[in-house]
Coordinates of C-alpha atoms in Angstrom, one line a residue:
Chain A
M16 CA 25.3 -39.4 14.6
I17 CA 22.9 -40.2 11.9
S18 CA 21.1 -43.6 11.9
F19 CA 18.4 -45.4 10.0
E20 CA 16.7 -48.4 11.6
N21 CA 14.5 -50.5 9.4
V22 CA 13.2 -47.4 7.5
D23 CA 10.4 -47.9 4.9
F24 CA 9.2 -45.1 2.7
S25 CA 6.8 -45.1 -0.3
Y26 CA 5.5 -42.5 -2.7
N27 CA 1.9 -43.2 -3.7
D28 CA 2.1 -47.0 -3.0
N29 CA 5.4 -47.2 -4.8
Q30 CA 7.9 -48.4 -2.2
I31 CA 11.2 -46.4 -2.6
I32 CA 13.0 -47.3 0.6
K33 CA 12.6 -50.8 2.0
N34 CA 13.9 -51.8 5.4
L35 CA 16.9 -49.5 5.2
S36 CA 19.4 -49.5 8.2
F37 CA 22.7 -47.8 8.5
K38 CA 24.7 -45.8 11.1
L39 CA 27.1 -43.0 10.6
N40 CA 29.1 -41.8 13.6
D41 CA 30.3 -38.3 14.2
G42 CA 33.3 -37.4 12.0
E43 CA 32.5 -40.2 9.5
S44 CA 31.6 -39.7 5.9
L45 CA 29.2 -41.8 3.7
L46 CA 28.7 -42.0 0.0
I47 CA 25.2 -43.0 -1.0
T48 CA 25.2 -44.4 -4.5
G49 CA 22.9 -46.3 -6.9
H50 CA 21.2 -46.0 -10.2
S51 CA 18.8 -43.1 -11.0
G52 CA 15.5 -43.3 -9.2
C53 CA 16.7 -45.8 -6.5
G54 CA 15.9 -43.3 -3.7
K55 CA 19.2 -41.6 -3.0
T56 CA 17.7 -38.1 -2.7
T57 CA 14.8 -39.6 -0.8
V58 CA 17.2 -40.7 1.9
A59 CA 18.6 -37.2 2.1
R60 CA 15.1 -35.7 2.4
L61 CA 14.2 -38.2 5.2
I62 CA 17.4 -37.2 7.1
L63 CA 16.5 -33.5 6.6
G64 CA 13.0 -34.0 7.9
L65 CA 11.4 -33.0 4.7
L66 CA 9.8 -36.4 4.4
M67 CA 8.5 -38.7 7.1
P68 CA 9.1 -42.5 7.0
D69 CA 6.2 -44.9 6.8
S70 CA 7.9 -47.0 9.5
G71 CA 11.3 -47.3 11.2
K72 CA 13.4 -44.9 13.1
I73 CA 15.6 -42.1 11.9
S74 CA 18.1 -40.2 14.2
A75 CA 19.8 -37.1 13.0
P76 CA 21.3 -33.9 14.5
E77 CA 19.0 -31.0 14.8
K78 CA 21.1 -28.6 12.6
I79 CA 22.1 -30.1 9.3
S80 CA 23.4 -28.2 6.3
T81 CA 22.8 -29.3 2.8
V82 CA 23.5 -28.8 -0.9
F83 CA 20.4 -29.6 -2.8
Q84 CA 20.4 -31.4 -6.2
E85 CA 19.3 -28.0 -7.6
D86 CA 21.2 -24.9 -6.6
R87 CA 18.2 -23.2 -5.0
L88 CA 19.7 -19.8 -5.0
I89 CA 17.8 -16.5 -5.1
S90 CA 18.4 -15.1 -8.6
K91 CA 17.7 -11.5 -7.6
F92 CA 20.5 -11.6 -5.0
N93 CA 24.2 -11.3 -5.6
V94 CA 26.7 -14.0 -4.7
R95 CA 27.5 -12.7 -1.2
K96 CA 23.8 -12.0 -0.3
N97 CA 22.9 -15.6 -1.3
I98 CA 25.6 -17.0 0.9
Y99 CA 24.7 -14.6 3.8
L100 CA 21.0 -15.4 3.6
P101 CA 20.8 -18.3 6.1
L102 CA 23.6 -17.0 8.3
S103 CA 23.6 -15.1 11.6
K104 CA 25.9 -12.1 11.5
H105 CA 28.7 -13.6 13.4
R106 CA 29.3 -16.1 10.6
Y107 CA 29.7 -13.5 7.9
G108 CA 33.5 -13.4 8.5
F109 CA 33.7 -17.2 8.0
A110 CA 31.6 -16.9 4.8
D111 CA 33.9 -14.2 3.5
K112 CA 36.9 -16.5 4.2
L113 CA 35.3 -19.3 2.2
I114 CA 34.4 -16.9 -0.6
S115 CA 38.2 -16.1 -0.8
E116 CA 39.2 -19.7 -0.6
F117 CA 36.9 -20.6 -3.5
G118 CA 38.4 -17.7 -5.5
F119 CA 35.1 -15.8 -5.7
D120 CA 36.3 -12.4 -4.3
D121 CA 36.0 -10.8 -7.7
I122 CA 32.4 -11.9 -8.3
A123 CA 31.1 -11.7 -4.7
N124 CA 28.9 -8.7 -5.6
S125 CA 27.9 -10.0 -9.0
S126 CA 24.4 -11.2 -9.8
I127 CA 23.8 -14.9 -9.6
S128 CA 22.1 -14.9 -12.9
R129 CA 25.3 -14.0 -14.7
L130 CA 27.2 -17.1 -13.5
S131 CA 27.8 -20.5 -15.0
G132 CA 26.2 -23.6 -13.7
G133 CA 29.4 -24.8 -12.1
M134 CA 29.9 -21.5 -10.3
K135 CA 26.3 -21.5 -9.0
R136 CA 27.0 -25.1 -7.7
R137 CA 30.1 -23.9 -5.8
I138 CA 28.1 -21.0 -4.3
A139 CA 25.5 -23.4 -3.1
I140 CA 28.4 -25.4 -1.5
I141 CA 29.9 -22.3 0.1
R142 CA 26.4 -21.4 1.5
A143 CA 26.1 -24.9 3.0
I144 CA 29.5 -25.0 4.6
A145 CA 29.2 -21.4 5.9
Y146 CA 25.9 -22.3 7.5
G147 CA 27.7 -24.9 9.7
G148 CA 25.6 -27.5 11.5
N149 CA 26.5 -30.8 12.9
A150 CA 26.3 -32.7 9.6
L151 CA 26.5 -31.9 5.9
I152 CA 24.5 -33.6 3.1
L153 CA 25.5 -33.0 -0.5
D154 CA 23.3 -34.2 -3.3
E155 CA 25.2 -34.6 -6.5
P156 CA 27.5 -31.8 -5.4
F157 CA 30.2 -31.9 -8.1
N158 CA 28.0 -31.7 -11.2
G159 CA 29.6 -29.2 -13.6
I160 CA 32.7 -28.6 -11.5
D161 CA 36.2 -29.3 -12.8
S162 CA 38.5 -31.8 -11.0
R163 CA 40.8 -29.2 -9.5
N164 CA 37.9 -27.4 -7.8
V165 CA 36.4 -30.8 -6.7
S166 CA 39.5 -31.6 -4.8
L167 CA 39.6 -28.1 -3.2
I168 CA 36.0 -28.5 -2.1
K169 CA 36.7 -32.0 -0.7
D170 CA 39.7 -30.6 1.3
I171 CA 37.5 -27.8 2.7
I172 CA 34.7 -30.2 3.6
M173 CA 37.2 -32.5 5.4
R174 CA 38.7 -29.5 7.3
E175 CA 35.3 -28.1 8.3
Y176 CA 33.4 -31.3 8.9
T177 CA 35.1 -34.7 9.3
E178 CA 38.1 -33.3 11.1
K179 CA 35.7 -31.5 13.5
S180 CA 33.9 -34.7 14.2
K181 CA 30.9 -33.8 12.1
S182 CA 29.3 -36.3 9.6
V183 CA 29.2 -35.8 5.9
I184 CA 26.9 -37.6 3.4
I185 CA 27.5 -37.4 -0.3
I186 CA 24.8 -38.6 -2.7
S187 CA 26.2 -39.4 -6.1
H188 CA 26.0 -42.0 -8.8
N189 CA 29.8 -41.6 -9.1
K190 CA 31.8 -43.6 -6.6
S191 CA 34.8 -41.4 -6.9
D192 CA 32.9 -38.6 -5.3
V193 CA 33.9 -39.8 -1.8
V194 CA 35.4 -37.0 0.4
A195 CA 37.7 -39.3 2.3
T196 CA 39.5 -42.5 1.4
N197 CA 37.9 -44.2 4.5
S198 CA 34.4 -43.1 3.5
K199 CA 31.6 -45.6 4.0
I200 CA 29.7 -46.5 0.9
L201 CA 26.0 -47.4 0.8
E202 CA 24.7 -48.8 -2.4
L203 CA 20.9 -48.6 -2.8
Chain B
M19 CA 25.2 10.0 -27.3
P20 CA 24.9 6.4 -28.5
T21 CA 23.3 5.9 -31.9
N22 CA 20.6 3.6 -30.5
Y23 CA 19.5 6.2 -28.1
I24 CA 19.2 8.9 -30.9
K25 CA 17.3 6.3 -33.0
K26 CA 14.9 5.7 -30.1
L27 CA 14.3 9.4 -29.5
L28 CA 13.7 9.9 -33.2
Y29 CA 11.0 7.2 -33.2
V30 CA 9.3 8.8 -30.2
F31 CA 9.4 12.2 -31.9
L32 CA 8.1 10.8 -35.1
A33 CA 5.3 9.0 -33.3
I34 CA 4.3 12.2 -31.5
A35 CA 4.4 14.2 -34.7
F36 CA 2.3 11.6 -36.5
W37 CA -0.4 11.7 -33.8
F38 CA -0.4 15.5 -33.7
F39 CA -0.9 15.5 -37.5
V40 CA -3.8 13.0 -37.2
W41 CA -5.3 15.2 -34.4
E42 CA -4.9 18.4 -36.4
A43 CA -6.4 16.8 -39.5
A44 CA -9.3 15.3 -37.5
S45 CA -10.0 18.7 -35.9
F46 CA -10.0 20.4 -39.3
F47 CA -12.3 17.8 -40.8
I48 CA -14.7 17.6 -37.9
N49 CA -15.0 21.3 -37.4
D50 CA -15.4 22.1 -41.1
N51 CA -17.6 19.3 -42.3
L52 CA -19.5 17.9 -39.3
K53 CA -20.0 21.2 -37.5
L54 CA -18.9 19.7 -34.3
F55 CA -16.1 21.0 -32.1
L56 CA -12.8 19.2 -31.7
P57 CA -10.1 21.6 -30.5
S58 CA -6.9 21.6 -32.5
P59 CA -3.6 20.8 -30.8
V60 CA -2.7 24.6 -31.0
L61 CA -5.8 25.6 -29.1
V62 CA -5.3 22.9 -26.5
F63 CA -1.7 24.0 -26.2
K64 CA -2.8 27.6 -25.6
A65 CA -5.3 26.4 -23.0
L66 CA -2.5 24.4 -21.3
I67 CA -0.4 27.5 -21.1
R68 CA -3.3 29.4 -19.6
L69 CA -3.8 26.7 -17.0
I70 CA -0.2 26.2 -16.0
N71 CA 0.0 29.9 -15.3
K72 CA -2.7 29.7 -12.6
L73 CA -1.8 28.9 -9.0
S74 CA -5.2 27.4 -8.4
F75 CA -4.5 24.8 -11.2
W76 CA -1.3 23.6 -9.5
Q77 CA -3.1 23.4 -6.2
A78 CA -5.7 21.2 -7.9
V79 CA -2.9 19.1 -9.5
L80 CA -1.2 18.7 -6.1
L81 CA -4.3 17.7 -4.2
T82 CA -5.4 15.3 -6.9
L83 CA -2.0 13.7 -6.9
L84 CA -2.1 13.5 -3.1
R85 CA -5.5 11.8 -3.1
I86 CA -4.7 9.3 -5.8
F87 CA -1.3 8.5 -4.4
T88 CA -2.7 8.1 -0.8
G89 CA -5.4 5.7 -2.1
F90 CA -2.9 3.8 -4.2
I91 CA -0.4 3.4 -1.3
C92 CA -3.2 2.3 1.1
G93 CA -4.4 -0.2 -1.6
V94 CA -0.9 -1.6 -2.1
L95 CA -0.3 -2.0 1.6
T96 CA -3.8 -3.4 2.5
G97 CA -3.8 -5.7 -0.6
T98 CA -0.3 -7.1 0.3
F99 CA -1.4 -7.6 3.9
F100 CA -4.6 -9.5 2.9
G101 CA -2.6 -11.4 0.2
I102 CA -0.2 -12.7 2.8
L103 CA -3.1 -13.6 5.1
T104 CA -5.3 -15.4 2.6
S105 CA -2.3 -17.3 1.0
H106 CA -1.2 -18.6 4.4
L107 CA -4.4 -19.2 6.4
K108 CA -7.3 -21.1 4.8
I109 CA -9.8 -19.6 7.1
F110 CA -8.9 -16.0 6.0
D111 CA -8.9 -17.2 2.4
A112 CA -12.5 -18.5 2.9
I113 CA -13.6 -15.2 4.5
F114 CA -11.8 -12.5 2.4
S115 CA -11.3 -14.0 -1.1
P116 CA -15.0 -13.9 -2.1
A117 CA -15.2 -10.3 -0.9
M118 CA -12.1 -9.3 -2.9
R119 CA -13.5 -10.9 -6.0
I120 CA -16.8 -9.0 -5.5
I121 CA -15.0 -5.7 -5.1
R122 CA -13.1 -6.4 -8.4
A123 CA -16.3 -7.2 -10.2
V124 CA -18.3 -4.1 -9.1
P125 CA -18.2 -1.2 -11.5
V126 CA -16.3 1.8 -10.3
V127 CA -19.3 4.1 -10.8
A128 CA -21.4 2.0 -8.5
F129 CA -18.8 2.4 -5.8
I130 CA -18.6 6.1 -6.3
I131 CA -22.4 6.5 -6.0
L132 CA -22.6 4.3 -2.9
A133 CA -19.6 5.8 -1.2
Y134 CA -20.9 9.3 -2.0
L135 CA -23.6 8.7 0.7
F136 CA -21.1 8.0 3.5
I137 CA -17.8 9.7 2.7
N138 CA -16.8 13.3 2.5
V139 CA -16.3 14.2 -1.1
N140 CA -12.7 15.4 -0.4
Y141 CA -11.7 11.9 0.7
L142 CA -13.9 9.9 -1.6
P143 CA -11.3 9.7 -4.5
I144 CA -8.8 8.3 -1.9
F145 CA -11.3 5.6 -1.0
I146 CA -12.2 4.8 -4.6
C147 CA -8.5 4.5 -5.6
F148 CA -7.9 2.3 -2.6
L149 CA -10.9 0.0 -3.6
M150 CA -9.6 -0.3 -7.2
V151 CA -6.0 -1.0 -6.3
M152 CA -6.4 -3.3 -3.2
P153 CA -8.0 -6.3 -4.9
L154 CA -5.6 -6.1 -7.8
I155 CA -2.5 -6.3 -5.5
W156 CA -4.3 -8.8 -3.3
Q157 CA -4.8 -11.2 -6.2
T158 CA -1.2 -11.0 -7.3
V159 CA 0.3 -11.5 -3.8
H160 CA -2.3 -14.2 -3.0
D161 CA -1.7 -16.2 -6.2
E162 CA 2.1 -15.8 -6.2
L163 CA 2.5 -16.8 -2.6
S164 CA 0.0 -19.7 -2.9
S165 CA 1.9 -21.2 -5.7
F166 CA 5.4 -20.2 -4.4
D167 CA 8.4 -22.3 -5.6
N168 CA 8.4 -25.3 -3.3
D169 CA 12.2 -25.8 -3.8
L170 CA 12.9 -22.4 -2.2
S171 CA 10.5 -23.0 0.6
E172 CA 12.3 -26.2 1.4
M173 CA 15.6 -24.4 1.2
A174 CA 14.3 -21.9 3.8
T175 CA 13.1 -24.8 6.1
V176 CA 16.4 -26.6 6.0
F177 CA 18.4 -23.4 6.6
N178 CA 16.0 -22.4 9.4
I179 CA 14.9 -19.2 7.7
K180 CA 11.6 -18.4 9.2
G181 CA 9.0 -15.7 9.7
F182 CA 9.6 -12.2 8.2
K183 CA 13.0 -13.1 6.9
K184 CA 11.5 -16.0 4.9
L185 CA 8.5 -13.9 3.8
F186 CA 10.4 -10.8 2.7
L187 CA 14.0 -12.0 1.8
I188 CA 12.9 -15.1 -0.1
K189 CA 9.2 -14.9 -1.1
F190 CA 8.7 -11.2 -1.8
V191 CA 12.1 -10.8 -3.4
T192 CA 11.3 -13.7 -5.8
I193 CA 7.8 -12.4 -6.7
S194 CA 8.7 -8.7 -6.7
D195 CA 8.6 -8.5 -10.6
K196 CA 5.0 -9.6 -10.6
I197 CA 4.1 -7.2 -7.8
I198 CA 5.8 -4.3 -9.6
T199 CA 3.9 -5.1 -12.9
T200 CA 0.6 -5.1 -10.9
M201 CA 1.5 -1.8 -9.2
V202 CA 2.1 -0.2 -12.6
N203 CA -1.3 -1.5 -13.8
G204 CA -2.7 -0.4 -10.5
I205 CA -1.5 3.2 -10.7
G206 CA -3.2 3.5 -14.1
L207 CA -6.4 2.2 -12.7
A208 CA -6.1 4.5 -9.7
W209 CA -5.7 7.5 -12.0
K210 CA -8.8 6.6 -14.1
S211 CA -11.0 5.8 -11.1
G212 CA -9.6 8.8 -9.0
I213 CA -10.3 11.3 -11.7
A214 CA -13.7 9.7 -12.5
S215 CA -14.7 10.1 -8.8
E216 CA -13.5 13.7 -8.7
V217 CA -15.6 14.5 -11.8
L218 CA -18.7 12.9 -10.3
C219 CA -18.2 14.2 -6.7
T220 CA -16.3 17.5 -7.5
P221 CA -14.2 17.9 -4.4
A222 CA -13.4 21.6 -3.7
I223 CA -9.9 21.7 -5.1
S224 CA -9.3 19.0 -7.7
L225 CA -8.5 18.3 -11.3
G226 CA -11.8 16.5 -11.6
K227 CA -13.7 19.7 -10.6
N228 CA -11.7 21.7 -13.2
L229 CA -12.6 19.1 -15.8
Y230 CA -16.3 19.2 -14.8
R231 CA -16.4 23.0 -14.8
A232 CA -14.6 23.2 -18.2
K233 CA -17.1 20.8 -19.7
G234 CA -20.0 22.8 -18.1
N235 CA -18.7 26.0 -19.7
I236 CA -18.3 24.2 -23.1
N237 CA -14.6 25.0 -22.8
Y238 CA -13.4 21.9 -24.7
D239 CA -9.9 23.1 -25.3
E240 CA -9.5 23.2 -21.5
V241 CA -11.1 19.8 -21.1
Y242 CA -8.5 18.4 -23.5
A243 CA -5.7 20.3 -21.8
I244 CA -6.6 18.9 -18.4
T245 CA -7.0 15.4 -19.9
L246 CA -3.5 15.8 -21.4
I247 CA -2.1 16.8 -17.9
V248 CA -3.8 13.8 -16.4
V249 CA -2.3 11.5 -19.0
I250 CA 1.2 13.0 -18.6
L251 CA 1.1 12.7 -14.8
S252 CA -0.1 9.1 -15.1
I253 CA 2.7 8.2 -17.4
L254 CA 5.3 10.1 -15.2
I255 CA 4.2 8.2 -12.1
E256 CA 4.2 4.9 -14.0
L257 CA 7.8 5.6 -15.2
L258 CA 8.8 6.7 -11.7
I259 CA 7.7 3.3 -10.3
K260 CA 9.5 1.4 -13.1
Y261 CA 12.6 3.6 -12.8
T262 CA 12.8 3.2 -9.0
Y263 CA 12.5 -0.6 -9.3
S264 CA 15.0 -1.0 -12.2
K265 CA 17.4 1.3 -10.3
K266 CA 17.1 -1.0 -7.2
L267 CA 17.8 -4.0 -9.5
R268 CA 20.8 -2.3 -11.1
T269 CA 22.2 -1.5 -7.6
E270 CA 21.8 -5.1 -6.6
K271 CA 23.3 -6.5 -9.8
K272 CA 26.2 -3.9 -10.0
D273 CA 29.7 -5.3 -9.7
D274 CA 32.1 -3.9 -7.3

């Protein structure tokens, strides 16, 4: 479960989050939306523990996986090595399965620097799903990805997270980015 | 053989031929008009042949290489260790960073003279190379780790990548280009300082002693021949470091 209770957060006296409360039960998905600069990514960073709130209470599972707004891949590593990087060895098989499902078998040993932006985005998504965790946060995950691949990714996220009673949060300015039809929507 | 490769080889050959011509012309002019002695490329080449036919010369080359390489490796390892320490812990930064900056600023000859009092001449070039390389590597590792990409650090935190895995698989992999460039500069510096310390302290079997002796005997064709060997060895080691690193990169980037 992920919950915010009356959370306030400000950057240098500029209040970004004001008295925010919401609750996301296990297996539920949430779309956080709003205009640029409204604090969507800040909410993700607060959940991940990368920022501390000024006041209020945040509850979140200990192990959360994420897709950052930027890909944050290691340019010197190939695709497979980037995906393996945060994993323990027993998850390599699962990662390989995801690589196949995403259709990346042929480029698994290629350098990251050779790939397009959309491909890098999908590799960041594979890395996050392969890592596991009790919740998944995706920040603008579908930028540069075509609609056929977006629906494939949504299906895999549903299978690996919501259907396994794990929470999913998607941050996007596009309301059609919800992973499930019954997703909650939080507009900041 | 690709045309570009032939073109490149031709340019290298032309450059060498040009400089040999300049050398020959300078030697002719200086020896004839100024009554000074600058050995011609032919004389130096003959001296080179004489040298490479001597076993004692190869022993000197080997021992000099060993000394310089030992000092260089010790410098790289110690510099890296201190770089990690000072970039992560403020207290070590306060203690060691000024010392490193002082070592960098002190002229190499001053170190050679000072160390001569305490260190056996056979090991002194090792120590000098170490002192020259260590602060150079330290500076790069310290600066690069201190200003390391915050995005990747956050990624490591979220994915629970800690300790050595974070340090070597994320940080060092990311900054490796800068470290290799510094190492290439460092090996050049190690050669210069190592040979200088050998010339000043004359360890029993060393290129530096051969150079010193040749100078003493006013055998300038041999001085030039030894210098040429030193330059060639320095370039070869530099190329070896670059080649090893680019080969590693190629292996990593290679497709199945």
